[in-house]
Coordinates of C-alpha atoms in Angstrom, one line a residue:
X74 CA -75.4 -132.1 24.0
X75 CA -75.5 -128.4 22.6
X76 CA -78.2 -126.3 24.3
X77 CA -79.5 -124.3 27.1
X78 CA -78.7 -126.6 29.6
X79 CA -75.4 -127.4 29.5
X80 CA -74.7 -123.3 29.5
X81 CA -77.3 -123.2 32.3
X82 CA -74.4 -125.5 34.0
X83 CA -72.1 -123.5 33.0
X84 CA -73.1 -120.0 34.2
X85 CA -74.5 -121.5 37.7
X86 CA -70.8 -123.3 38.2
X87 CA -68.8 -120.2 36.5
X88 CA -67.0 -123.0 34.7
X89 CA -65.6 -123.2 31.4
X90 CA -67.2 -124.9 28.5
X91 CA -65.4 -127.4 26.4
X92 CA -67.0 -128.5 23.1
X93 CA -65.5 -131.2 20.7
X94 CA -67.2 -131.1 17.2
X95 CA -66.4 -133.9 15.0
X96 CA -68.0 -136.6 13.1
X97 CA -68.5 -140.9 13.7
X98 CA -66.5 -141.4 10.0
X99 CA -63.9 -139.4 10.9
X100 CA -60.4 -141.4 11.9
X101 CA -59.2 -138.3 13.8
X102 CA -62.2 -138.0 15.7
X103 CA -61.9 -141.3 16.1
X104 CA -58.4 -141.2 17.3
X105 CA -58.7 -138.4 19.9
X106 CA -61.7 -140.1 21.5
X107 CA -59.2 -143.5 21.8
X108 CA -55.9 -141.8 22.8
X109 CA -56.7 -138.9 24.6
X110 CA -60.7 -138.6 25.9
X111 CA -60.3 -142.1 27.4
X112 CA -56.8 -141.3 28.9
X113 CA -57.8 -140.9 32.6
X114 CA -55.9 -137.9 33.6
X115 CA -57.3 -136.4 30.7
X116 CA -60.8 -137.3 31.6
X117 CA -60.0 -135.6 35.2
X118 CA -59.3 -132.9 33.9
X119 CA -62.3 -132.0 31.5
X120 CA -65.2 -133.2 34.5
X121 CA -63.5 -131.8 37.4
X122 CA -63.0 -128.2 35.9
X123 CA -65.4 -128.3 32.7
X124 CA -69.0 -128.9 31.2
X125 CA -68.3 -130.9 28.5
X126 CA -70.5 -130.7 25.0
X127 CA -70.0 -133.6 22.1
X128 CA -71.3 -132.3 19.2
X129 CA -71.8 -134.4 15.6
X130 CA -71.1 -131.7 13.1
X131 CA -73.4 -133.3 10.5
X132 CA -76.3 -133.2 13.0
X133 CA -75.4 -129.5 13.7
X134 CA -73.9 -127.8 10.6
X135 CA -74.6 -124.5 12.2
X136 CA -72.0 -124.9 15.2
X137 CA -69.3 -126.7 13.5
X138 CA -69.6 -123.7 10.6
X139 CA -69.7 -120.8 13.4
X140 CA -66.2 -122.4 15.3
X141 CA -64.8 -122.9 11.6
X142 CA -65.5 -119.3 10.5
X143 CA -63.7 -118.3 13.9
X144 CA -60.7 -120.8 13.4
X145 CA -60.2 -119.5 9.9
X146 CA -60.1 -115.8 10.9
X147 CA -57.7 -116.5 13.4
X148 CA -55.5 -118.0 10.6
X149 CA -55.9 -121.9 11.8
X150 CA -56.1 -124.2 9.3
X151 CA -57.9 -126.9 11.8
X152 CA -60.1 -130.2 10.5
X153 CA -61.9 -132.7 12.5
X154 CA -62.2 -132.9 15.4
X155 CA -62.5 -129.4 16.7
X156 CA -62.1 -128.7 20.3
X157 CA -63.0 -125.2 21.6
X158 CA -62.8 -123.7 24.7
X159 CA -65.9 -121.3 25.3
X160 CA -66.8 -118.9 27.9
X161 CA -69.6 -120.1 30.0
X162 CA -72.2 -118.0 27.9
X163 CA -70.2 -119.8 24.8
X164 CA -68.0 -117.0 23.7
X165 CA -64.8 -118.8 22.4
X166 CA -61.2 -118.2 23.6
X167 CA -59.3 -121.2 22.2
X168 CA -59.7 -123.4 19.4
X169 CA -57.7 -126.4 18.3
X170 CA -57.7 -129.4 16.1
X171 CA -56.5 -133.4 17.1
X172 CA -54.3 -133.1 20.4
X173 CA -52.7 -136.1 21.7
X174 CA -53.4 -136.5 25.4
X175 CA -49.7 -135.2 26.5
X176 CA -46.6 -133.0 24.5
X177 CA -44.0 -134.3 22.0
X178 CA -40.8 -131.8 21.4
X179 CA -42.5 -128.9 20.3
X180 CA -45.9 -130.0 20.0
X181 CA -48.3 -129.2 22.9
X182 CA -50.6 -132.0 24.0
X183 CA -54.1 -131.6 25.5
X184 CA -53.6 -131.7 29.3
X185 CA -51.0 -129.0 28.7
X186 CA -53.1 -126.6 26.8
X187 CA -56.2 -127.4 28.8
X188 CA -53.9 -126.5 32.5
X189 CA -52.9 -123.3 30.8
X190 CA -56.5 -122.2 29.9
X191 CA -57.9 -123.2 33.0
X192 CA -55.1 -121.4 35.4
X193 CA -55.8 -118.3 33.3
X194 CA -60.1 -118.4 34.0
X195 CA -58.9 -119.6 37.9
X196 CA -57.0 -116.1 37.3
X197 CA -58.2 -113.7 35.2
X198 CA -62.0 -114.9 34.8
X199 CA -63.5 -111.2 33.4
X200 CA -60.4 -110.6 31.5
X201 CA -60.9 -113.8 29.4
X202 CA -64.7 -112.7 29.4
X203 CA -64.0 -109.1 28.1
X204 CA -61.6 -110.4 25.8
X205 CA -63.5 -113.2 24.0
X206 CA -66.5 -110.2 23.8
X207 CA -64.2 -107.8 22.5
X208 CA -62.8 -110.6 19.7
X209 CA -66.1 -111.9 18.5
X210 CA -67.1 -108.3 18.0
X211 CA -64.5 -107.8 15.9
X212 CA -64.6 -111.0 14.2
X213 CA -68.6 -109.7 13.4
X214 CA -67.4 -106.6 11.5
X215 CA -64.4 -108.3 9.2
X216 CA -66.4 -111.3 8.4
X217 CA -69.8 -108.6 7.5
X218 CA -71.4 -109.0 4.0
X219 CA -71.3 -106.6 2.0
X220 CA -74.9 -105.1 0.7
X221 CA -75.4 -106.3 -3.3
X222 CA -75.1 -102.7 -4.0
X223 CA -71.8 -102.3 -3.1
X224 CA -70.4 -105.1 -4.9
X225 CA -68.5 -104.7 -8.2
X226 CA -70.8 -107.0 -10.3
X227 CA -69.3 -109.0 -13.1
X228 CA -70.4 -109.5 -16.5
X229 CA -71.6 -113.9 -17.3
X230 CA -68.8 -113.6 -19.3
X231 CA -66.4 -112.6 -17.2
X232 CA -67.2 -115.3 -14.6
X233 CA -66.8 -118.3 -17.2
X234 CA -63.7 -116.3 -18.1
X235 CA -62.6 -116.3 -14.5
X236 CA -63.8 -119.6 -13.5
X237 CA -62.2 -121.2 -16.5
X238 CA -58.9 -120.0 -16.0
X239 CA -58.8 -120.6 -12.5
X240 CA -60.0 -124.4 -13.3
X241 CA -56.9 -124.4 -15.8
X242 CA -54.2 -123.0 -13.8
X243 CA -54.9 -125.4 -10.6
X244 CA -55.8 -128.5 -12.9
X245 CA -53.2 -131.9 -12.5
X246 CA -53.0 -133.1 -16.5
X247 CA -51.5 -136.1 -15.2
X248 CA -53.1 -137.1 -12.6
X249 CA -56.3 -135.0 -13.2
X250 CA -57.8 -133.2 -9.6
X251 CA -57.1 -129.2 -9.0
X252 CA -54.7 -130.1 -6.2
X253 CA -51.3 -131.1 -6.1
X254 CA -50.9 -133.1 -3.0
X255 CA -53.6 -134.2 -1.0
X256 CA -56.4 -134.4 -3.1
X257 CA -59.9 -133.2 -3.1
X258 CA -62.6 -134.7 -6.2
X259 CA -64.0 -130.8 -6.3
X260 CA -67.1 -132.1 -7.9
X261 CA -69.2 -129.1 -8.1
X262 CA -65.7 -127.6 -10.2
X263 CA -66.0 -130.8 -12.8
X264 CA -70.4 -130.4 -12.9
X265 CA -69.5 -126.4 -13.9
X266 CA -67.0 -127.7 -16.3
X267 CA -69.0 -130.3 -17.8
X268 CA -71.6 -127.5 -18.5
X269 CA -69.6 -125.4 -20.2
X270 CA -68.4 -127.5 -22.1
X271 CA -71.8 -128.3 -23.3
X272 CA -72.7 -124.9 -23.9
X273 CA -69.5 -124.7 -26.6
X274 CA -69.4 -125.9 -30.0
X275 CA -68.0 -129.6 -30.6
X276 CA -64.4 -127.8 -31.9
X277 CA -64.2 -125.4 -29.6
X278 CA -60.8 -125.3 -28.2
X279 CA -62.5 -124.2 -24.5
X280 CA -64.8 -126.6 -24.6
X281 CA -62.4 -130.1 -25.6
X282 CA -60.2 -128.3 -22.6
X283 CA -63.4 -128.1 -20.2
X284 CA -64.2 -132.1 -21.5
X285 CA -60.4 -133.0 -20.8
X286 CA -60.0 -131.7 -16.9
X287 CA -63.4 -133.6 -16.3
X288 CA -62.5 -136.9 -17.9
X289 CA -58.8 -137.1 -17.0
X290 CA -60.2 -136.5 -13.3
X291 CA -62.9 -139.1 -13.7
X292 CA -60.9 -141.3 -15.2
X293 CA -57.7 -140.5 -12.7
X294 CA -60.1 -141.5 -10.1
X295 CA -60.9 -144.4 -11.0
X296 CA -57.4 -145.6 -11.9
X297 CA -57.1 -145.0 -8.2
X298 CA -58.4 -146.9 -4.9
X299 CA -60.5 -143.1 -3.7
X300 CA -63.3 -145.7 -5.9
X301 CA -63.0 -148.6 -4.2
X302 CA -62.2 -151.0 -7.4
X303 CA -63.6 -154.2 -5.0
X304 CA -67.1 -152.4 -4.3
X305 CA -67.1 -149.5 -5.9
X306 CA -68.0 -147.1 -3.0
X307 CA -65.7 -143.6 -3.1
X308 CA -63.9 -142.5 -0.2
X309 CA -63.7 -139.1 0.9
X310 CA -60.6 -137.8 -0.3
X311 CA -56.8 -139.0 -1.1
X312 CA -53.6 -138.5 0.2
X313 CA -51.7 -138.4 -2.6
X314 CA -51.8 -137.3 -6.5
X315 CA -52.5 -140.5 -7.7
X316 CA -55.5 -141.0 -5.9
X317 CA -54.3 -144.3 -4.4
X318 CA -54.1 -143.6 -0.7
X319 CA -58.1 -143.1 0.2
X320 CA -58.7 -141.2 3.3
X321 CA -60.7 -144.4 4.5
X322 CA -64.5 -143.0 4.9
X323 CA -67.5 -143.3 3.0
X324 CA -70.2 -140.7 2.9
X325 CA -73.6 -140.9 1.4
X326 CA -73.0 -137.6 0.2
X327 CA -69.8 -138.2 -2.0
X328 CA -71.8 -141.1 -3.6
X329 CA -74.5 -139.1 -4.6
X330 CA -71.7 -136.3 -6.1
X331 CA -69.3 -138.8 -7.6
X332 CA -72.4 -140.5 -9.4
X333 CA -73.3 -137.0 -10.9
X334 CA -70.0 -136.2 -12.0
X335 CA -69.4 -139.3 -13.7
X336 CA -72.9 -139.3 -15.6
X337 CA -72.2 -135.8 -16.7
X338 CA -68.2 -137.2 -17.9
X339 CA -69.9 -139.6 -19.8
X340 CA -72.3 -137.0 -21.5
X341 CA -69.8 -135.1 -22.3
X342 CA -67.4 -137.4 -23.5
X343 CA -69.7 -140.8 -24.5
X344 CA -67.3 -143.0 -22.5
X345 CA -68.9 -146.0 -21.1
X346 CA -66.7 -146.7 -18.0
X347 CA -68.0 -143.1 -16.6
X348 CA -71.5 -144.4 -17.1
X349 CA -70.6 -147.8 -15.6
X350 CA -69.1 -146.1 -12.4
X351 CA -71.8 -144.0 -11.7
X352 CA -74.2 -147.3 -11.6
X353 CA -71.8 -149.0 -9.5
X354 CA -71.3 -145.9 -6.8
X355 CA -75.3 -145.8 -6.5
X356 CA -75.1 -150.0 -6.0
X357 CA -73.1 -149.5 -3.7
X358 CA -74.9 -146.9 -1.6
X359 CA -78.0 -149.8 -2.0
X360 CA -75.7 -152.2 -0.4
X361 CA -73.9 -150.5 2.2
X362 CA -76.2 -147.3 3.6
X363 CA -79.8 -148.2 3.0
X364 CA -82.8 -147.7 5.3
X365 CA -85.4 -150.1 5.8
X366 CA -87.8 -147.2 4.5
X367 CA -86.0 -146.5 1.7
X368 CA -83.8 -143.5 2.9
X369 CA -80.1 -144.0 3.0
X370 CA -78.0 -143.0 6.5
X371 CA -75.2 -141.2 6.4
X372 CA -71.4 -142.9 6.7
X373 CA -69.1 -146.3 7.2
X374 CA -66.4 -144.8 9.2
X375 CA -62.8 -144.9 8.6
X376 CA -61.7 -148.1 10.5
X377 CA -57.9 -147.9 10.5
X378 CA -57.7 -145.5 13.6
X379 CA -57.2 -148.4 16.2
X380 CA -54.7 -149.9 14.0
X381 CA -52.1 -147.1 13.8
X382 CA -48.3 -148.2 15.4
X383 CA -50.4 -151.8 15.6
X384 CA -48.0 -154.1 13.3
X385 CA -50.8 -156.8 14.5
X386 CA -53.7 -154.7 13.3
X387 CA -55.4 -155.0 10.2
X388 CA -58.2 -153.2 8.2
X389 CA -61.2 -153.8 6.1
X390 CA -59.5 -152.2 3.6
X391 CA -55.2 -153.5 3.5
X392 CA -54.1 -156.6 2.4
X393 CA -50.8 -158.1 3.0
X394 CA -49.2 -160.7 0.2
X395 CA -49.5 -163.4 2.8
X396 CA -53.4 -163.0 3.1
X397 CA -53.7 -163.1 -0.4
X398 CA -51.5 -165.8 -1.0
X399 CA -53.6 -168.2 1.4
X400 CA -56.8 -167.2 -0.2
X401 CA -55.4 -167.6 -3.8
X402 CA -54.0 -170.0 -6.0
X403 CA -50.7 -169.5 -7.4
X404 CA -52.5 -167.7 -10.9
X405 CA -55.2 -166.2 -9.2
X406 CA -52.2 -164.4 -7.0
X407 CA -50.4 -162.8 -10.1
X408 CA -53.4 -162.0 -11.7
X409 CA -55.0 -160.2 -8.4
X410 CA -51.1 -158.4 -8.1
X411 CA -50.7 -157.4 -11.7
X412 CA -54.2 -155.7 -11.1
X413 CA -54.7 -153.9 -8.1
X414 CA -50.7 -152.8 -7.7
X415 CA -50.5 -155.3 -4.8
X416 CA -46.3 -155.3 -3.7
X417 CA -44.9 -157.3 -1.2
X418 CA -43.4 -154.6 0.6
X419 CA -46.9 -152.9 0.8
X420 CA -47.7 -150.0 -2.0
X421 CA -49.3 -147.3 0.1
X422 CA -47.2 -144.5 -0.7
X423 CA -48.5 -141.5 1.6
X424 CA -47.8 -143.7 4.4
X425 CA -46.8 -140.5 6.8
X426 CA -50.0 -139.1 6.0
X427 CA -52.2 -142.0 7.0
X428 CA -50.0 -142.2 10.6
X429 CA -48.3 -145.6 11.0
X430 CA -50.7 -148.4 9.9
X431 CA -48.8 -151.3 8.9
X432 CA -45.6 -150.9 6.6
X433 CA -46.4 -153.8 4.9
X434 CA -49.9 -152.8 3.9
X435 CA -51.5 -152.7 0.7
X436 CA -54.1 -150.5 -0.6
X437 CA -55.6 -152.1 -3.8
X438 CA -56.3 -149.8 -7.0
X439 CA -57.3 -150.1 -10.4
X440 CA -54.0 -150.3 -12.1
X441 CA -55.4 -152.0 -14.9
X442 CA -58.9 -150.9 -16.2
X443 CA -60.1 -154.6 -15.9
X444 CA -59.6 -154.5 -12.4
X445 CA -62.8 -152.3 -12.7
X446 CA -64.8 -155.2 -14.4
X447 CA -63.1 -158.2 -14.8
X448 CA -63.8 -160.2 -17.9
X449 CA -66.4 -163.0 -17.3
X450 CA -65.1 -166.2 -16.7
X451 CA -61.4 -165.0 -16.3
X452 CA -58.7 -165.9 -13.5
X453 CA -59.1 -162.0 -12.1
X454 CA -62.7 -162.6 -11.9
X455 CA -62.4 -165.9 -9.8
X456 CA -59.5 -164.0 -7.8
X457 CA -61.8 -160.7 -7.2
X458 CA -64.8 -162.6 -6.1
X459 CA -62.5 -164.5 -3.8
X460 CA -61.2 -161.9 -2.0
X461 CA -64.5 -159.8 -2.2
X462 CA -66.1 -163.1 0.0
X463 CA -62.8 -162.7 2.4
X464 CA -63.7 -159.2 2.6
X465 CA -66.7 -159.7 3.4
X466 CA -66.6 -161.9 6.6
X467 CA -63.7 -159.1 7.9
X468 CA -65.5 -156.9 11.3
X469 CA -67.6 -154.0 9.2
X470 CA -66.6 -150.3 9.2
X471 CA -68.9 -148.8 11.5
X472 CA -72.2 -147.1 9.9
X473 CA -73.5 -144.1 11.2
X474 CA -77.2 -144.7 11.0
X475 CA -78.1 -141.2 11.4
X476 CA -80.7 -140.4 7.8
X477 CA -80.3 -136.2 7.2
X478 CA -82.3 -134.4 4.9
X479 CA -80.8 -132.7 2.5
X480 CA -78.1 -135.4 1.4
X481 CA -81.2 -138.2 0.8
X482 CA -82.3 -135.2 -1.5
X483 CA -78.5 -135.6 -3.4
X484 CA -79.1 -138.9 -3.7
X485 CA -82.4 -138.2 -5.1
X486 CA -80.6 -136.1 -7.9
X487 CA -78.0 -138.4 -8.5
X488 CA -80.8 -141.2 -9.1
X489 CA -82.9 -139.2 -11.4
X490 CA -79.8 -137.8 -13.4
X491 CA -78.4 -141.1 -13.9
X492 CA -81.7 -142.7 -14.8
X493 CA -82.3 -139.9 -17.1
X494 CA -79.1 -139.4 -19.1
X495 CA -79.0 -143.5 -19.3
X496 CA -83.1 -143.7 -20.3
X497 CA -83.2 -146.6 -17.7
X498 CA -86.4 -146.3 -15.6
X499 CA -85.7 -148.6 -12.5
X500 CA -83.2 -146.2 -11.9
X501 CA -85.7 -142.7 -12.1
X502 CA -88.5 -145.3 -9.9
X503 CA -85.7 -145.6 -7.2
X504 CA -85.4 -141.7 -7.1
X505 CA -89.1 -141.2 -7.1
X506 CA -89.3 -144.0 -4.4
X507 CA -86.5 -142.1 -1.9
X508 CA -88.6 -138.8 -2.3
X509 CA -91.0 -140.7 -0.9
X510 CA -89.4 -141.9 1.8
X511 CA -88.1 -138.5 2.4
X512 CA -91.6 -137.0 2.5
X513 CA -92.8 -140.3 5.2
X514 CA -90.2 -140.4 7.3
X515 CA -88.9 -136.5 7.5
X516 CA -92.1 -134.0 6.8
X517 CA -94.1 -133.7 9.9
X518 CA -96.8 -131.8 7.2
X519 CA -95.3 -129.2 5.9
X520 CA -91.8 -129.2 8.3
X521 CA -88.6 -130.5 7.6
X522 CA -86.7 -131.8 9.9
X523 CA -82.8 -132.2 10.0
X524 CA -83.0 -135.8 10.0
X525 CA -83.7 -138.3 12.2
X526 CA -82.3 -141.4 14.0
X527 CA -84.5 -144.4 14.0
X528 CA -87.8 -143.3 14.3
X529 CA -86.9 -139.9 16.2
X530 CA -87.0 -137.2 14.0
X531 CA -84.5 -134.0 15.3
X532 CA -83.6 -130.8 14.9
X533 CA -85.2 -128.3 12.2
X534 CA -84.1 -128.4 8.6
X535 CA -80.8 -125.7 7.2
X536 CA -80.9 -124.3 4.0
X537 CA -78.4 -126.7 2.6
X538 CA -82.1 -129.4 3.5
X539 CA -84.4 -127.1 1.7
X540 CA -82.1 -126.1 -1.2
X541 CA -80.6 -129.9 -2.0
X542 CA -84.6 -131.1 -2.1
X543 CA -85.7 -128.1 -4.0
X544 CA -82.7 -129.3 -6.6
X545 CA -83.9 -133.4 -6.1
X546 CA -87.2 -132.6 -7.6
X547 CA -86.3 -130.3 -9.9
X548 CA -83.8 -133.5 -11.1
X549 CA -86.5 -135.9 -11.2
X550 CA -89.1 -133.7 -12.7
X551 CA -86.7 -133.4 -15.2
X552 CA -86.1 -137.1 -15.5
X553 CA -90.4 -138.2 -15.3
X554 CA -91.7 -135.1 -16.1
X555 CA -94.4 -134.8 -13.0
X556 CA -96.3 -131.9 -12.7
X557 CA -96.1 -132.7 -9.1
X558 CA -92.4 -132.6 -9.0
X559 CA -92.1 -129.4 -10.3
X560 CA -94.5 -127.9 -7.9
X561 CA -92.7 -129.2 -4.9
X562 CA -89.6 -127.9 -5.9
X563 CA -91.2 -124.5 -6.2
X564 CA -92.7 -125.0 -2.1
X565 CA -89.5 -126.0 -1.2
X566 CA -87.2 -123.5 -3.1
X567 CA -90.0 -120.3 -1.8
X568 CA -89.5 -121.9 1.8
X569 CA -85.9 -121.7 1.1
X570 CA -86.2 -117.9 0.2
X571 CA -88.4 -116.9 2.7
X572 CA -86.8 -118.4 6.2
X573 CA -82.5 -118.1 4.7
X574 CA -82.3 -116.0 1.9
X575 CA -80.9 -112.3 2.8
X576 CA -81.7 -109.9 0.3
X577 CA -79.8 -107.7 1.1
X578 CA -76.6 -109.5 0.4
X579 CA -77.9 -112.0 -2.0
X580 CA -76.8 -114.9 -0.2
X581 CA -78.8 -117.8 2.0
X582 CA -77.4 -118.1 5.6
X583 CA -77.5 -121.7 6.9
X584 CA -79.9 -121.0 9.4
X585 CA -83.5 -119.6 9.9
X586 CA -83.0 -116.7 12.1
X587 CA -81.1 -113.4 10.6
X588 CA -79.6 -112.5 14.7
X589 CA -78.1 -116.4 15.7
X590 CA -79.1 -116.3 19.3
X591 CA -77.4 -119.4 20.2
X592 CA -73.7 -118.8 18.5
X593 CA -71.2 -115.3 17.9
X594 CA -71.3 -115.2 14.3
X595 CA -73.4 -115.1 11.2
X596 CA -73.3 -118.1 8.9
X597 CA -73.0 -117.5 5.8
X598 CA -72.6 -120.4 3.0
X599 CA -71.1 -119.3 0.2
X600 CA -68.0 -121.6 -1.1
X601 CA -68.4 -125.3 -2.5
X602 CA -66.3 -127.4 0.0
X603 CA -67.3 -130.7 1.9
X604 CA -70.8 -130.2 0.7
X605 CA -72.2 -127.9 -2.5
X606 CA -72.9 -124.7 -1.9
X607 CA -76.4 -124.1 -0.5
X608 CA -76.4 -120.6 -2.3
X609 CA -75.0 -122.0 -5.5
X610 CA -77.6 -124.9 -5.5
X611 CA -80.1 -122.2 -4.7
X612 CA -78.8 -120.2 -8.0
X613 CA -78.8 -123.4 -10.7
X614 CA -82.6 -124.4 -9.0

């Protein structure tokens, strides 16, 4: 793990440290653990020359944001996982993202990269040491904050005016999404533009514009397997503009953000289905990630990495016509097809970008909207539950079982909200139930931890922890109207502001201390990305 002792190690052996930073969920985590960590000359390499640090990026937010921030500035666009190679006092000198254990054409592999680095600390050990100094010194003064003072403030008016058009030039009107390609929900984007749409008069041209990029993105969506029309869950992201190639991971998080952007389409719009989809995401979350005590864990992991160049393999997820023809009759099969866009050549159509699974796999999606809800009594309904049971007895996509803070607080939101806009008080008991769990199994009195793993409690809560429960019972106070609510969300939003907030710039770092003692660079959360902005949260609560 991350810490003192494995730079201790480091320093005392003046060897190099080598960190990978990725997450259980992800498949290219996944994948570089399979084909290159447990490749044996690979392994020699890293313990004969290295001190070697795992870390889980969603257990520590604050490393994988420093070696982001550093990646980024060096103009790498890099994912998960993220390998650096670090001075032993943990000074980078080498980023990178997936590596296959050895080169292809023009693409280095790991053992080639890792025997270049290591002959040049063999050689040149203070060089690289100056040099890494002299880069994350420099790295400090581009990425500095500005003081508030110095920055060129705009009008409330100019910002929706900014924000709007920006929204409007990236937005898909086919598709729906702000991408073009590979495709991101950008739920925070559709919650602004729900709100200003409400804040507009019913014939306002902004505000049926506003209303169309949330429902055509809702409702693209959900025309598309990222919801999972047999259970659904909603996957991470999708590889194409139709939403039908699902990045295949589930986080609790994207539940809890999907279910809030869907209550606030139907608002907005009085459509049922968005309603109906933001109950089914949070039965879903019930089924697949919760506690015992009442919190929910994190992620199912993508389970298709083992399967890649595998024409044997097969997924939780893919179906092949042969499948489905033994588990259906003859009507149930056409009905099933018709639905869920099944072909018999396979219909995944961003094949390259999910990296040789099966070529005759299917991906179902909602091509019809009654694959969403089949009618009562129907052949799709027979066929559905069917294949939902065959699902069902397939191996399970690993669950991380790790429970973390500040996403049970989402899903505390998403509860109330939905509970709230939908007057349905089962829903608001559940969200006052997970507080409670939150405050039993994650308080030790008045300190939050990060999370905790079983009954172990670790690490010391972020801002993102603080800000997202601050927002949960501002949410349900809103929704039950508790006194009590209200008056922890004020503890936890003054805790907030006291241990992150910088004044001086007007932003919340995403640690405690204002020097980081353990990593090179300031961490500053500003942007919405994988998770909502801690300092936008912080600005709504």
């Amino acid at each position: 793990p991350w810490g003192e002792e494995a730079f201790a190690d480091a320093v005392e052996q003046t060897k190099l440290v080598f960190a990978s930073i990725g997450y259980q969920a992800c498949p290219w985590s996944q994948r570089m653990a399979d084909e290159t960590f447990e490749n044996a000359a690979v392994a020699a390499l890293i313990n004969e020359n290295c001190i070697a640090i795992k870390v889980d990026r969603f257990a520590r937010p604050d490393i994988d944001l420093a070696f982001r921030a550093y990646a980024r500035a060096h103009g790498l666009s890099v994912g998960w996982p993220l390998n650096v190679w670090l001075t032993p006092t943990g000074n980078p000198l080498n980023v990178d993202g997936y590596l296959p254990p050895d080169s292809s054409g023009a693409n280095s592999g790991f053992r080639k990269i890792g025997t270049h680095i290591l002959s040049q600390w063999e050689k040149h050990p203070q060089y690289l040491v100056d040099q890494s100094r002299r880069d994350i010194e420099d790295l400090r003064n581009r990425i500095a904050r500005k003081p508030v003072e110095e920055i060129e403030q705009s009008s409330a008016g100019e910002t929706i005016d900014s924000f709007y058009t920006q929204a409007s030039a990236n937005f898909d009107p086919v598709g729906g999404g702000f991408d073009m390609e590979i495709k991101f929900p950008r739920y925070e984007t559709l919650n602004a533009l729900a709100e200003l749409a409400r804040s507009l008069p019913a014939e306002n041209f902004r505000r049926k514009q506003a209303t169309k990029m949330v429902t055509r993105t809702i409702g693209g969506m959900l025309s598309g397997a990222i919801v999972d029309p047999l259970d659904g869950g909603v996957f991470r992201y999708a590889l194409d503009p139709k939403w039908r190639t699902p990045q295949f991971e589930k986080l609790l998080v994207d539940q809890a953000r999907f279910a809030l952007a869907a209550i606030a389409a139907y608002e907005i719009s009085g459509d049922e289905s968005f309603a109906a989809a933001a109950r089914r995401v949070l039965e879903f979350a019930d089924a697949a990630l919760a506690a015992p005590d009442g919190c929910y864990y994190t992620s199912l992991a993508d389970d298709t990495a083992a399967l890649r160049g595998d024409p044997r393999g097969s997924s939780y997820y893919l179906w092949g016509t042969a499948e489905l023809g033994s588990l259906l009759d003859p009507a149930e099969v056409d009905a099933f097809n018709a639905a869920f866009g099944i072909r018999a050549g396979g219909n995944i159509t961003a094949r390259g970008q999910l990296g040789g699974l099966p070529s005759n796999a299917n991906i179902p999606y909602a091509a019809i909207p009654a694959a969403r809800a089949p009618a009562a009594g129907t052949v799709l309904e027979k066929a559905v539950e069917k294949v939902r049971k065959a699902r069902a007895s397939r191996q399970q996509p690993a669950r991380d079982e790790t429970v973390i803070a500040g996403w049970n607080g989402m899903m505390v939101s998403a509860l109330a909200r939905v509970g709230d806009a939908l007057d349905d008080p089962q829903l608001i008991a559940r969200a006052t139930a997970l507080a409670g769990a939150i405050e039993g199994s994650l308080f030790d009195k008045d300190e939050l931890a990060r999370g905790r793993v079983g009954d172990r409690r670790f690490g010391s809560a972020y801002s993102e922890d603080y800000i997202y429960l601050a927002r949960a019972y501002l949410d349900l106070h809103r929704a039950a109207d508790s006194q009590a609510t209200l008056d922890k969300a004020s503890a936890l939003q003054a805790r907030a502001n006291e241990r992150f907030f910088d004044s001086g710039r007007g932003i919340y770092h995403l640690t405690p201390t204002r020097a980081i003692t353990e990593l090179p660079l300031e961490l500053w959360v500003i942007n919405d990305g994988d998770l909502p902005s801690p300092s936008g949260i912080a600005a709504l609560n």
